[in-house]
Short mmCIF file of C-alpha atoms in Angstrom, two decimals:
data_model
loop_
_atom_site.label_atom_id
_atom_site.label_comp_id
_atom_site.label_asym_id
_atom_site.label_seq_id
_atom_site.Cartn_x
_atom_site.Cartn_y
_atom_site.Cartn_z
CA UNK Q 1 -53.04 30.53 -42.51
CA UNK Q 2 -53.53 26.84 -41.83
CA UNK Q 3 -52.55 26.82 -38.30
CA UNK Q 4 -51.54 23.46 -37.06
CA UNK Q 5 -51.39 20.48 -39.75
CA UNK Q 6 -50.97 16.80 -39.10
CA UNK Q 7 -50.45 13.88 -41.24
CA UNK Q 8 -51.80 11.40 -41.67
CA UNK Q 9 -55.38 11.43 -40.37
CA UNK Q 10 -55.66 7.89 -40.01
CA UNK Q 11 -53.35 5.05 -39.88
CA UNK Q 12 -53.44 1.31 -38.86
CA UNK Q 13 -50.21 -0.52 -38.08
CA UNK Q 14 -49.35 -3.98 -36.77
CA UNK Q 15 -47.44 -4.57 -33.63
CA UNK Q 16 -43.80 -3.96 -34.10
CA UNK Q 17 -44.13 -1.61 -37.27
CA UNK Q 18 -42.72 1.72 -37.01
CA UNK Q 19 -44.15 5.17 -38.33
CA UNK Q 20 -43.57 8.80 -37.94
CA UNK Q 21 -46.50 11.26 -37.51
CA UNK Q 22 -45.84 14.56 -39.02
CA UNK Q 23 -46.78 18.14 -37.51
CA UNK Q 24 -46.37 21.48 -39.07
CA UNK Q 25 -47.42 25.05 -37.86
CA UNK Q 26 -47.28 28.19 -39.96
CA UNK Q 27 -47.99 30.69 -36.95
CA UNK Q 28 -44.22 31.10 -36.22
CA UNK Q 29 -44.49 29.67 -33.08
CA UNK Q 30 -41.45 28.72 -30.76
CA UNK Q 31 -42.77 25.93 -28.87
CA UNK Q 32 -44.60 22.66 -30.09
CA UNK Q 33 -46.12 19.64 -28.20
CA UNK Q 34 -47.32 16.06 -28.86
CA UNK Q 35 -50.11 14.71 -26.88
CA UNK Q 36 -52.21 11.53 -26.88
CA UNK Q 37 -55.76 11.19 -26.16
CA UNK Q 38 -57.39 7.85 -25.17
CA UNK Q 39 -61.13 7.11 -25.14
CA UNK Q 40 -62.94 9.14 -22.72
CA UNK Q 41 -59.72 10.64 -21.31
CA UNK Q 42 -58.21 13.95 -21.40
CA UNK Q 43 -54.99 14.75 -23.37
CA UNK Q 44 -51.64 13.63 -21.88
CA UNK Q 45 -48.31 15.17 -23.02
CA UNK Q 46 -45.87 12.88 -24.70
CA UNK Q 47 -43.04 15.31 -25.67
CA UNK Q 48 -42.55 18.97 -26.15
CA UNK Q 49 -40.26 21.38 -27.86
CA UNK Q 50 -39.64 24.57 -26.15
CA UNK Q 51 -37.95 26.22 -29.21
CA UNK Q 52 -35.95 24.98 -32.16
CA UNK Q 53 -33.23 22.33 -31.40
CA UNK Q 54 -34.85 21.38 -28.05
CA UNK Q 55 -37.01 18.57 -26.84
CA UNK Q 56 -38.12 17.29 -23.57
CA UNK Q 57 -40.06 14.39 -22.06
CA UNK Q 58 -43.78 15.03 -20.99
CA UNK Q 59 -45.99 12.91 -18.83
CA UNK Q 60 -45.84 9.59 -20.99
CA UNK Q 61 -42.77 9.60 -23.34
CA UNK Q 62 -42.02 5.72 -23.33
CA UNK Q 63 -42.17 4.36 -26.71
CA UNK Q 64 -41.96 7.49 -28.55
CA UNK Q 65 -39.10 9.78 -30.02
CA UNK Q 66 -39.41 13.11 -31.45
CA UNK Q 67 -37.65 15.58 -33.78
CA UNK Q 68 -37.66 19.18 -34.20
CA UNK Q 69 -36.89 19.36 -37.65
CA UNK Q 70 -36.95 23.22 -37.76
CA UNK Q 71 -39.12 25.83 -36.41
CA UNK Q 72 -42.14 24.63 -38.35
CA UNK Q 73 -42.29 21.08 -37.95
CA UNK Q 74 -42.09 18.63 -35.08
CA UNK Q 75 -42.56 14.88 -35.74
CA UNK Q 76 -43.28 12.03 -33.51
CA UNK Q 77 -41.93 8.46 -34.08
CA UNK Q 78 -42.99 5.21 -33.02
CA UNK Q 79 -40.11 2.78 -33.37
CA UNK Q 80 -42.07 -0.42 -32.42
CA UNK Q 81 -45.69 0.03 -32.13
CA UNK Q 82 -47.73 -1.68 -29.40
CA UNK Q 83 -51.40 -2.05 -29.14
CA UNK Q 84 -51.19 0.20 -25.88
CA UNK Q 85 -50.35 3.10 -28.32
CA UNK Q 86 -53.77 2.86 -30.02
CA UNK Q 87 -54.90 6.51 -29.54
CA UNK Q 88 -55.58 9.91 -30.92
CA UNK Q 89 -52.66 12.05 -31.31
CA UNK Q 90 -52.58 15.72 -31.28
CA UNK Q 91 -50.10 18.23 -32.03
CA UNK Q 92 -50.09 21.75 -30.56
CA UNK Q 93 -47.94 24.71 -30.85
CA UNK Q 94 -47.74 28.03 -28.83
CA UNK Q 95 -45.77 31.17 -28.89
CA UNK Q 96 -43.53 30.08 -26.07
CA UNK Q 97 -43.66 28.23 -22.62
CA UNK Q 98 -44.89 31.02 -20.58
CA UNK Q 99 -47.89 30.39 -18.63
CA UNK Q 100 -51.03 31.76 -20.60
CA UNK Q 101 -49.48 31.06 -23.99
CA UNK Q 102 -52.03 29.51 -25.77
CA UNK Q 103 -51.66 26.12 -27.20
CA UNK Q 104 -53.27 25.80 -30.76
CA UNK Q 105 -54.12 22.01 -31.72
CA UNK Q 106 -54.15 20.13 -34.90
CA UNK Q 107 -57.11 17.94 -36.07
CA UNK Q 108 -55.15 14.92 -34.60
CA UNK Q 109 -54.13 11.57 -36.19
CA UNK Q 110 -56.18 8.21 -35.21
CA UNK Q 111 -53.61 5.52 -34.76
CA UNK Q 112 -54.78 1.81 -34.49
CA UNK Q 113 -52.26 -0.79 -33.60
CA UNK Q 114 -53.40 -4.36 -34.21
CA UNK I 1 -51.64 11.16 -7.73
CA UNK I 2 -52.89 14.63 -8.05
CA UNK I 3 -55.04 15.42 -10.96
CA UNK I 4 -57.80 17.48 -12.73
CA UNK I 5 -61.23 15.79 -12.80
CA UNK I 6 -64.82 16.21 -13.47
CA UNK I 7 -68.06 15.54 -11.89
CA UNK I 8 -70.18 14.66 -14.69
CA UNK I 9 -69.22 12.85 -17.73
CA UNK I 10 -72.42 13.93 -19.83
CA UNK I 11 -74.64 16.78 -19.57
CA UNK I 12 -77.90 17.25 -21.42
CA UNK I 13 -79.55 20.64 -21.63
CA UNK I 14 -82.50 22.08 -23.75
CA UNK I 15 -81.62 24.86 -26.40
CA UNK I 16 -81.61 28.22 -24.82
CA UNK I 17 -81.03 27.04 -21.29
CA UNK I 18 -77.94 27.82 -19.24
CA UNK I 19 -75.23 25.19 -19.04
CA UNK I 20 -72.62 24.52 -16.16
CA UNK I 21 -69.95 22.38 -16.55
CA UNK I 22 -67.85 21.55 -13.33
CA UNK I 23 -64.31 20.54 -12.69
CA UNK I 24 -62.39 19.77 -9.55
CA UNK I 25 -58.64 20.06 -9.09
CA UNK I 26 -56.31 18.93 -6.26
CA UNK I 27 -52.99 20.66 -6.83
CA UNK I 28 -53.12 23.93 -4.76
CA UNK I 29 -49.88 25.10 -6.84
CA UNK I 30 -51.93 25.43 -9.90
CA UNK I 31 -52.09 29.13 -10.93
CA UNK I 32 -53.80 28.93 -14.35
CA UNK I 33 -56.72 27.15 -15.51
CA UNK I 34 -58.35 26.83 -19.23
CA UNK I 35 -61.55 25.45 -20.79
CA UNK I 36 -61.13 23.76 -24.00
CA UNK I 37 -64.01 22.65 -26.37
CA UNK I 38 -63.51 19.71 -28.50
CA UNK I 39 -65.90 18.75 -31.36
CA UNK I 40 -66.08 15.58 -33.03
CA UNK I 41 -63.03 14.57 -35.23
CA UNK I 42 -61.15 17.86 -34.22
CA UNK I 43 -58.54 19.13 -31.70
CA UNK I 44 -59.36 21.15 -28.77
CA UNK I 45 -60.12 24.61 -29.12
CA UNK I 46 -59.35 27.42 -26.46
CA UNK I 47 -62.37 28.91 -25.03
CA UNK I 48 -61.55 30.85 -21.85
CA UNK I 49 -58.99 30.80 -19.22
CA UNK I 50 -58.69 32.29 -15.77
CA UNK I 51 -55.45 32.93 -13.47
CA UNK I 52 -55.51 31.91 -9.63
CA UNK I 53 -55.66 35.63 -8.71
CA UNK I 54 -59.20 35.98 -10.00
CA UNK I 55 -62.21 34.31 -9.06
CA UNK I 56 -64.47 34.96 -12.18
CA UNK I 57 -63.88 35.86 -15.89
CA UNK I 58 -66.44 36.32 -18.46
CA UNK I 59 -66.19 36.01 -22.22
CA UNK I 60 -68.80 35.91 -24.96
CA UNK I 61 -71.63 33.78 -23.53
CA UNK I 62 -69.25 32.08 -21.32
CA UNK I 63 -68.10 32.58 -17.77
CA UNK I 64 -65.43 30.74 -15.71
CA UNK I 65 -65.63 30.63 -11.93
CA UNK I 66 -62.75 29.68 -9.76
CA UNK I 67 -63.27 28.64 -6.10
CA UNK I 68 -59.62 28.19 -4.65
CA UNK I 69 -61.16 27.57 -1.22
CA UNK I 70 -62.53 24.15 -2.41
CA UNK I 71 -60.40 23.80 -5.57
CA UNK I 72 -63.30 24.04 -7.95
CA UNK I 73 -63.53 25.36 -11.51
CA UNK I 74 -66.59 25.77 -13.42
CA UNK I 75 -67.90 26.81 -16.93
CA UNK I 76 -71.25 28.58 -17.60
CA UNK I 77 -72.47 28.75 -20.97
CA UNK I 78 -75.33 31.10 -21.30
CA UNK I 79 -78.36 30.52 -23.88
CA UNK I 80 -76.86 27.08 -24.87
CA UNK I 81 -77.04 26.66 -28.76
CA UNK I 82 -77.04 23.35 -30.79
CA UNK I 83 -73.47 24.39 -31.99
CA UNK I 84 -71.97 24.02 -28.18
CA UNK I 85 -72.67 20.50 -28.31
CA UNK I 86 -69.20 19.07 -27.72
CA UNK I 87 -66.71 17.60 -25.09
CA UNK I 88 -65.58 20.26 -22.81
CA UNK I 89 -62.29 19.87 -20.78
CA UNK I 90 -60.70 21.87 -18.13
CA UNK I 91 -56.78 21.86 -17.85
CA UNK I 92 -54.44 23.20 -15.19
CA UNK I 93 -50.94 24.70 -15.27
CA UNK I 94 -49.14 23.63 -12.14
CA UNK I 95 -46.65 26.34 -12.41
CA UNK I 96 -44.13 24.57 -14.53
CA UNK I 97 -43.89 26.48 -17.94
CA UNK I 98 -46.79 25.91 -20.11
CA UNK I 99 -47.30 22.32 -19.28
CA UNK I 100 -51.05 21.58 -19.03
CA UNK I 101 -52.74 18.55 -17.30
CA UNK I 102 -56.21 17.76 -18.65
CA UNK I 103 -59.28 16.44 -16.84
CA UNK I 104 -61.27 13.62 -18.35
CA UNK I 105 -64.01 15.73 -20.12
CA UNK I 106 -67.60 16.29 -20.11
CA UNK I 107 -69.90 15.67 -22.98
CA UNK I 108 -72.37 18.68 -23.45
CA UNK I 109 -75.61 17.60 -25.61
CA UNK I 110 -77.87 20.26 -26.35
CA UNK I 111 -81.54 19.16 -27.20
CA UNK I 112 -83.44 21.37 -29.91
#
């Protein structure tokens, strides 16, 4: 089992460019999440998907869109990148949305917007 | 606003000593807490969790203590090893599904 995988590992964008971050999990989990982590800070939830076909906003959704392509895959799209979106992005998955369902994290994508 | 925070940004300990990492939270509605370990270049990894109906939980070399009276959480690592060097985050669940709010992190450095 690979767990949670993310692509790409690193990306540099110019302001205004768009890109999609990919995430996949092979644990047959129902729920998936996208977080961002800024230097010296904890993770903040961008969007989450309780189950295939549903998505909901988290704490910091502005400037992002998501797609739950199928049960395995959850992508994060930046339509018009801004320097404020420079961050490390983590995808996570869990069995469900019940309290105590452990979230498993991917290795992250380091994004720089110039 | 209400948030989870940490007292110390960096903790340096000698190999073999015990480490204590602290976390304060302010939301009395939080009912579930988790400690994560994050090594350089990797995603957070679950260490141990505790529910609000408990005040202590032990794992392998780790213990989490919860003091609801003063809204304080701590992670104790026994016989700290070089492999324990990482950033440690506490996270709280404020009772809404599985949504977690993370603290800012403490870097643990283990000196050989």
